[in-house]
């Protein structure tokens, strides 16, 4: 098991959040249009809805990659929309993000890719030991020294998931993490997220337009045209 204390999964409180993008001329596109929701600590929530419904934008808001036009987003009791630059950078470092395209660094081994986010910072844990533990947790023990080009898509996504967990985040955001995988591998990656959630207690929000995968989650939040359709 990990040497670092397990973080309690974060509670996420989204209150009337809006984000519009300027399109041609003075047209505004309301990508997220008044969304309120609560995600309990340690929950695994699927964010579903058709393409263009606002899933990625909502994840970007949760990850403080974008700022909302209005509304508040509390993560573990802190309103991240009110944070200054430094605190925001700390916040972003403290969460994990997984993308559809794995975004591994091609010249680095699997192990070094997992370590990369914490390489420049001092950690209370042994980085290599932690990376080994996570690679084992995602089913890649023995592949530590493999370059991404030698790994299958599913394996590369597993490395990306291990990397997202290296800093013991209390919140993991995943944007269509199975979008580049065949359906069987996608289902395996989803199952992996479920297992990791049970092991590490991480709150997880996973965007997917695959209803079958969404059903494997405890909760589904459905977006349509930037609005919540039905939340459990
Ligand atoms: P999803 O992830 O559900 O496919 P997105 O959040 O990516 O949806 O997009 C929601 C809407 O916002 C879409 O109509 C999209 O074109 C628009 N959008 C997203 N990001 C931008 C941006 N940076 N600039 C302009 N429009 C954007
Ligand atoms: Mg998207």
CSV table of C-alpha atoms and ligand atoms in Angstrom, one decimal:
chain,number,residue,atom,x,y,z
A,1,UNK,CA,0.0,0.0,0.0
A,2,UNK,CA,0.9,3.6,-0.3
A,3,UNK,CA,3.3,5.4,2.1
A,4,UNK,CA,1.3,8.6,1.9
A,5,UNK,CA,-1.8,9.1,4.0
A,6,UNK,CA,-4.9,8.4,1.9
A,7,UNK,CA,-6.7,11.6,1.1
A,8,UNK,CA,-10.4,11.8,1.8
A,9,UNK,CA,-12.2,12.1,-1.5
A,10,UNK,CA,-13.3,15.7,-2.0
A,11,UNK,CA,-16.9,16.8,-1.8
A,12,UNK,CA,-17.7,18.9,-4.9
A,13,UNK,CA,-20.5,21.6,-4.7
A,14,UNK,CA,-21.4,23.3,-8.0
A,15,UNK,CA,-23.8,26.2,-7.7
A,16,UNK,CA,-25.5,27.8,-10.6
A,17,UNK,CA,-22.4,27.8,-12.8
A,18,UNK,CA,-22.4,29.4,-16.2
A,19,UNK,CA,-19.8,29.5,-18.9
A,20,UNK,CA,-20.4,31.1,-22.4
A,21,UNK,CA,-18.0,31.3,-25.3
A,22,UNK,CA,-18.0,34.0,-27.8
A,23,UNK,CA,-18.6,32.6,-31.3
A,24,UNK,CA,-18.6,34.6,-34.5
A,25,UNK,CA,-19.6,38.3,-34.1
A,26,UNK,CA,-21.4,39.0,-30.8
A,27,UNK,CA,-23.0,35.5,-30.6
A,28,UNK,CA,-22.6,33.7,-27.3
A,29,UNK,CA,-22.7,30.0,-26.9
A,30,UNK,CA,-23.8,28.9,-23.5
A,31,UNK,CA,-21.6,25.8,-23.0
A,32,UNK,CA,-22.6,25.4,-19.3
A,33,UNK,CA,-25.8,27.1,-18.5
A,34,UNK,CA,-26.8,27.3,-14.9
A,35,UNK,CA,-25.6,23.9,-13.5
A,36,UNK,CA,-25.9,23.1,-9.8
A,37,UNK,CA,-24.9,19.7,-8.4
A,38,UNK,CA,-23.3,18.0,-5.4
A,39,UNK,CA,-20.9,15.2,-5.7
A,40,UNK,CA,-20.3,13.4,-2.4
A,41,UNK,CA,-16.8,12.5,-1.2
A,42,UNK,CA,-15.5,9.4,-2.8
A,43,UNK,CA,-18.3,9.1,-5.3
A,44,UNK,CA,-17.8,7.9,-8.9
A,45,UNK,CA,-20.0,10.0,-11.1
A,46,UNK,CA,-20.5,9.7,-14.9
A,47,UNK,CA,-21.0,12.9,-16.8
A,48,UNK,CA,-23.0,12.0,-19.8
A,49,UNK,CA,-24.7,13.7,-22.7
A,50,UNK,CA,-24.3,14.1,-26.4
A,51,UNK,CA,-21.4,15.7,-28.1
A,52,UNK,CA,-21.4,19.5,-27.5
A,53,UNK,CA,-23.6,19.2,-24.4
A,54,UNK,CA,-20.9,20.8,-22.2
A,55,UNK,CA,-19.2,17.8,-20.6
A,56,UNK,CA,-15.6,18.9,-21.3
A,57,UNK,CA,-16.4,22.5,-20.4
A,58,UNK,CA,-17.8,21.4,-17.0
A,59,UNK,CA,-14.8,19.3,-16.4
A,60,UNK,CA,-12.5,22.2,-17.3
A,61,UNK,CA,-14.4,24.4,-14.8
A,62,UNK,CA,-14.0,21.7,-12.1
A,63,UNK,CA,-10.3,21.4,-12.9
A,64,UNK,CA,-9.9,25.2,-12.9
A,65,UNK,CA,-8.6,25.1,-16.4
A,66,UNK,CA,-11.4,27.6,-17.2
A,67,UNK,CA,-13.1,30.1,-14.9
A,68,UNK,CA,-16.9,30.3,-14.9
A,69,UNK,CA,-18.6,33.5,-15.8
A,70,UNK,CA,-20.7,33.2,-12.7
A,71,UNK,CA,-21.6,30.7,-10.0
A,72,UNK,CA,-19.3,28.9,-7.5
A,73,UNK,CA,-17.5,25.6,-7.4
A,74,UNK,CA,-16.5,24.4,-4.0
A,75,UNK,CA,-14.0,21.5,-3.8
A,76,UNK,CA,-13.3,20.2,-0.3
A,77,UNK,CA,-14.8,23.4,1.2
A,78,UNK,CA,-12.8,25.8,-0.9
A,79,UNK,CA,-14.4,28.0,-3.6
A,80,UNK,CA,-12.0,27.5,-6.4
A,81,UNK,CA,-13.5,30.3,-8.4
A,82,UNK,CA,-12.3,32.8,-5.8
A,83,UNK,CA,-8.7,31.6,-5.7
A,84,UNK,CA,-5.7,33.7,-6.8
A,85,UNK,CA,-3.0,32.5,-9.2
A,86,UNK,CA,-0.8,30.8,-6.7
A,87,UNK,CA,-3.6,29.0,-4.9
A,88,UNK,CA,-5.1,28.0,-8.3
A,89,UNK,CA,-1.8,26.5,-9.3
A,90,UNK,CA,-1.7,24.5,-6.1
A,91,UNK,CA,-5.2,23.4,-6.6
A,92,UNK,CA,-4.5,22.2,-10.1
A,93,UNK,CA,-1.5,20.2,-8.9
A,94,UNK,CA,-3.6,18.6,-6.2
A,95,UNK,CA,-6.2,17.1,-8.6
A,96,UNK,CA,-5.7,14.4,-11.3
A,97,UNK,CA,-6.8,14.8,-14.9
A,98,UNK,CA,-7.1,12.1,-17.5
A,99,UNK,CA,-7.7,12.9,-21.2
A,100,UNK,CA,-9.1,11.0,-24.1
A,101,UNK,CA,-5.7,11.2,-25.8
A,102,UNK,CA,-3.2,9.9,-23.3
A,103,UNK,CA,-0.7,12.8,-23.6
A,104,UNK,CA,2.2,10.7,-22.4
A,105,UNK,CA,5.7,12.0,-23.1
A,106,UNK,CA,7.0,9.7,-25.8
A,107,UNK,CA,10.7,9.8,-24.8
A,108,UNK,CA,10.0,8.8,-21.2
A,109,UNK,CA,9.4,5.4,-19.8
A,110,UNK,CA,6.1,4.4,-18.2
A,111,UNK,CA,7.6,5.0,-14.8
A,112,UNK,CA,9.1,8.4,-15.7
A,113,UNK,CA,5.7,9.5,-17.2
A,114,UNK,CA,4.0,8.7,-13.9
A,115,UNK,CA,6.7,10.6,-12.0
A,116,UNK,CA,6.7,13.6,-14.3
A,117,UNK,CA,4.0,15.7,-12.6
A,118,UNK,CA,5.9,15.5,-9.2
A,119,UNK,CA,9.4,15.7,-10.6
A,120,UNK,CA,9.9,19.4,-10.0
A,121,UNK,CA,8.4,19.4,-6.5
A,122,UNK,CA,9.5,18.0,-3.2
A,123,UNK,CA,7.2,15.2,-2.0
A,124,UNK,CA,6.9,13.5,1.4
A,125,UNK,CA,6.9,10.1,-0.4
A,126,UNK,CA,9.5,8.3,-2.5
A,127,UNK,CA,8.5,9.1,-6.1
A,128,UNK,CA,9.8,6.0,-7.7
A,129,UNK,CA,8.3,3.7,-5.2
A,130,UNK,CA,5.0,5.5,-5.5
A,131,UNK,CA,5.1,5.3,-9.3
A,132,UNK,CA,5.9,1.5,-9.1
A,133,UNK,CA,3.0,1.0,-6.7
A,134,UNK,CA,0.6,2.9,-9.0
A,135,UNK,CA,1.8,1.0,-12.1
A,136,UNK,CA,1.1,-2.2,-10.3
A,137,UNK,CA,-2.3,-0.9,-9.2
A,138,UNK,CA,-3.2,-0.3,-12.9
A,139,UNK,CA,-2.0,-3.7,-13.9
A,140,UNK,CA,1.4,-2.7,-15.4
A,141,UNK,CA,3.8,-4.3,-13.0
A,142,UNK,CA,6.9,-5.3,-15.1
A,143,UNK,CA,6.3,-2.6,-17.8
A,144,UNK,CA,7.9,0.2,-15.8
A,145,UNK,CA,10.7,0.7,-18.4
A,146,UNK,CA,8.5,0.5,-21.5
A,147,UNK,CA,8.3,3.5,-23.7
A,148,UNK,CA,4.7,4.6,-24.7
A,149,UNK,CA,5.3,3.4,-28.3
A,150,UNK,CA,5.7,-0.1,-27.0
A,151,UNK,CA,2.4,-0.1,-25.1
A,152,UNK,CA,-1.1,-0.6,-26.4
A,153,UNK,CA,-3.7,2.2,-26.3
A,154,UNK,CA,-5.3,0.6,-23.2
A,155,UNK,CA,-1.9,0.3,-21.5
A,156,UNK,CA,-1.0,3.9,-22.3
A,157,UNK,CA,-4.3,5.1,-20.8
A,158,UNK,CA,-3.5,3.0,-17.7
A,159,UNK,CA,-0.1,4.9,-17.4
A,160,UNK,CA,-2.0,8.2,-17.8
A,161,UNK,CA,-4.4,7.1,-15.0
A,162,UNK,CA,-1.4,6.2,-12.8
A,163,UNK,CA,0.2,9.5,-13.5
A,164,UNK,CA,-3.1,11.3,-12.6
A,165,UNK,CA,-3.0,9.6,-9.2
A,166,UNK,CA,0.7,10.2,-8.4
A,167,UNK,CA,0.0,13.1,-6.1
A,168,UNK,CA,-2.8,11.3,-4.2
A,169,UNK,CA,-5.5,13.6,-5.6
A,170,UNK,CA,-8.8,13.9,-3.7
A,171,UNK,CA,-10.5,14.5,-7.0
A,172,UNK,CA,-9.9,12.8,-10.4
A,173,UNK,CA,-11.4,14.2,-13.6
A,174,UNK,CA,-11.5,12.1,-16.7
A,175,UNK,CA,-12.6,13.4,-20.1
A,176,UNK,CA,-13.8,10.6,-22.4
A,177,UNK,CA,-10.9,8.4,-21.1
A,178,UNK,CA,-12.1,5.5,-23.2
A,179,UNK,CA,-12.9,7.5,-26.3
A,180,UNK,CA,-9.8,6.2,-28.1
A,181,UNK,CA,-10.2,2.6,-27.0
A,182,UNK,CA,-12.2,-0.3,-28.4
A,183,UNK,CA,-15.2,-1.1,-26.3
A,184,UNK,CA,-13.7,-4.0,-24.5
A,185,UNK,CA,-10.6,-2.1,-23.5
A,186,UNK,CA,-12.8,0.8,-22.6
A,187,UNK,CA,-14.8,-1.3,-20.3
A,188,UNK,CA,-11.6,-2.6,-18.6
A,189,UNK,CA,-10.4,1.0,-18.1
A,190,UNK,CA,-13.7,1.9,-16.5
A,191,UNK,CA,-13.5,-1.2,-14.2
A,192,UNK,CA,-10.0,0.0,-13.3
A,193,UNK,CA,-11.3,3.4,-12.3
A,194,UNK,CA,-13.9,1.7,-10.1
A,195,UNK,CA,-11.2,-0.4,-8.4
A,196,UNK,CA,-8.9,2.6,-7.9
A,197,UNK,CA,-11.7,4.6,-6.4
A,198,UNK,CA,-12.3,1.8,-3.9
A,199,UNK,CA,-8.6,1.6,-3.1
A,200,UNK,CA,-7.8,5.3,-2.9
A,201,UNK,CA,-11.2,6.8,-2.0
A,202,UNK,CA,-10.7,9.4,-4.7
A,203,UNK,CA,-13.8,11.3,-5.9
A,204,UNK,CA,-14.1,10.7,-9.6
A,205,UNK,CA,-16.0,12.6,-12.3
A,206,UNK,CA,-15.8,10.8,-15.7
A,207,UNK,CA,-17.2,12.2,-18.8
A,208,UNK,CA,-18.4,9.7,-21.4
A,209,UNK,CA,-21.0,9.6,-24.1
A,210,UNK,CA,-21.1,5.8,-23.9
A,211,UNK,CA,-24.3,5.0,-21.9
A,212,UNK,CA,-23.1,1.5,-21.2
A,213,UNK,CA,-20.0,2.7,-19.4
A,214,UNK,CA,-22.0,5.4,-17.6
A,215,UNK,CA,-24.3,2.8,-16.2
A,216,UNK,CA,-21.3,1.2,-14.4
A,217,UNK,CA,-21.0,4.3,-12.3
A,218,UNK,CA,-22.9,4.9,-9.1
A,219,UNK,CA,-24.4,8.1,-10.3
A,220,UNK,CA,-25.1,9.7,-13.6
A,221,UNK,CA,-25.3,13.4,-14.3
A,222,UNK,CA,-26.7,14.1,-17.7
A,223,UNK,CA,-26.1,17.3,-19.6
A,224,UNK,CA,-28.0,18.6,-22.6
A,225,UNK,CA,-27.2,22.0,-24.2
A,226,UNK,CA,-25.3,22.9,-21.1
A,227,UNK,CA,-28.1,22.1,-18.7
A,228,UNK,CA,-28.6,19.3,-16.2
A,229,UNK,CA,-31.2,16.9,-17.4
A,230,UNK,CA,-31.5,14.5,-14.5
A,231,UNK,CA,-29.3,14.0,-11.6
A,232,UNK,CA,-29.8,11.1,-9.2
B,1,LIG,P1,-18.8,18.0,-24.9
B,1,LIG,O1,-17.6,17.8,-24.2
B,1,LIG,O2,-20.1,17.5,-24.2
B,1,LIG,O3,-18.8,17.5,-26.3
B,1,LIG,P2,-18.0,20.8,-24.8
B,1,LIG,O4,-18.0,21.2,-23.4
B,1,LIG,O5,-16.7,20.5,-25.5
B,1,LIG,O6,-19.1,19.6,-25.0
B,1,LIG,O7,-18.7,21.9,-25.7
B,1,LIG,C1,-19.9,22.5,-25.3
B,1,LIG,C2,-20.2,23.6,-26.3
B,1,LIG,O8,-19.3,24.7,-26.2
B,1,LIG,C3,-20.0,23.2,-27.8
B,1,LIG,O9,-21.0,23.8,-28.6
B,1,LIG,C4,-18.7,23.6,-28.1
B,1,LIG,O10,-18.6,23.9,-29.5
B,1,LIG,C5,-18.6,24.9,-27.3
B,1,LIG,N1,-17.2,25.2,-26.9
B,1,LIG,C6,-16.4,24.5,-26.1
B,1,LIG,N2,-15.2,25.1,-25.9
B,1,LIG,C7,-15.2,26.2,-26.7
B,1,LIG,C8,-14.3,27.3,-26.9
B,1,LIG,N3,-13.1,27.3,-26.3
B,1,LIG,N4,-14.7,28.3,-27.7
B,1,LIG,C9,-15.9,28.3,-28.3
B,1,LIG,N5,-16.8,27.3,-28.1
B,1,LIG,C10,-16.5,26.3,-27.3
B,2,LIG,MG1,-15.9,16.7,-24.7
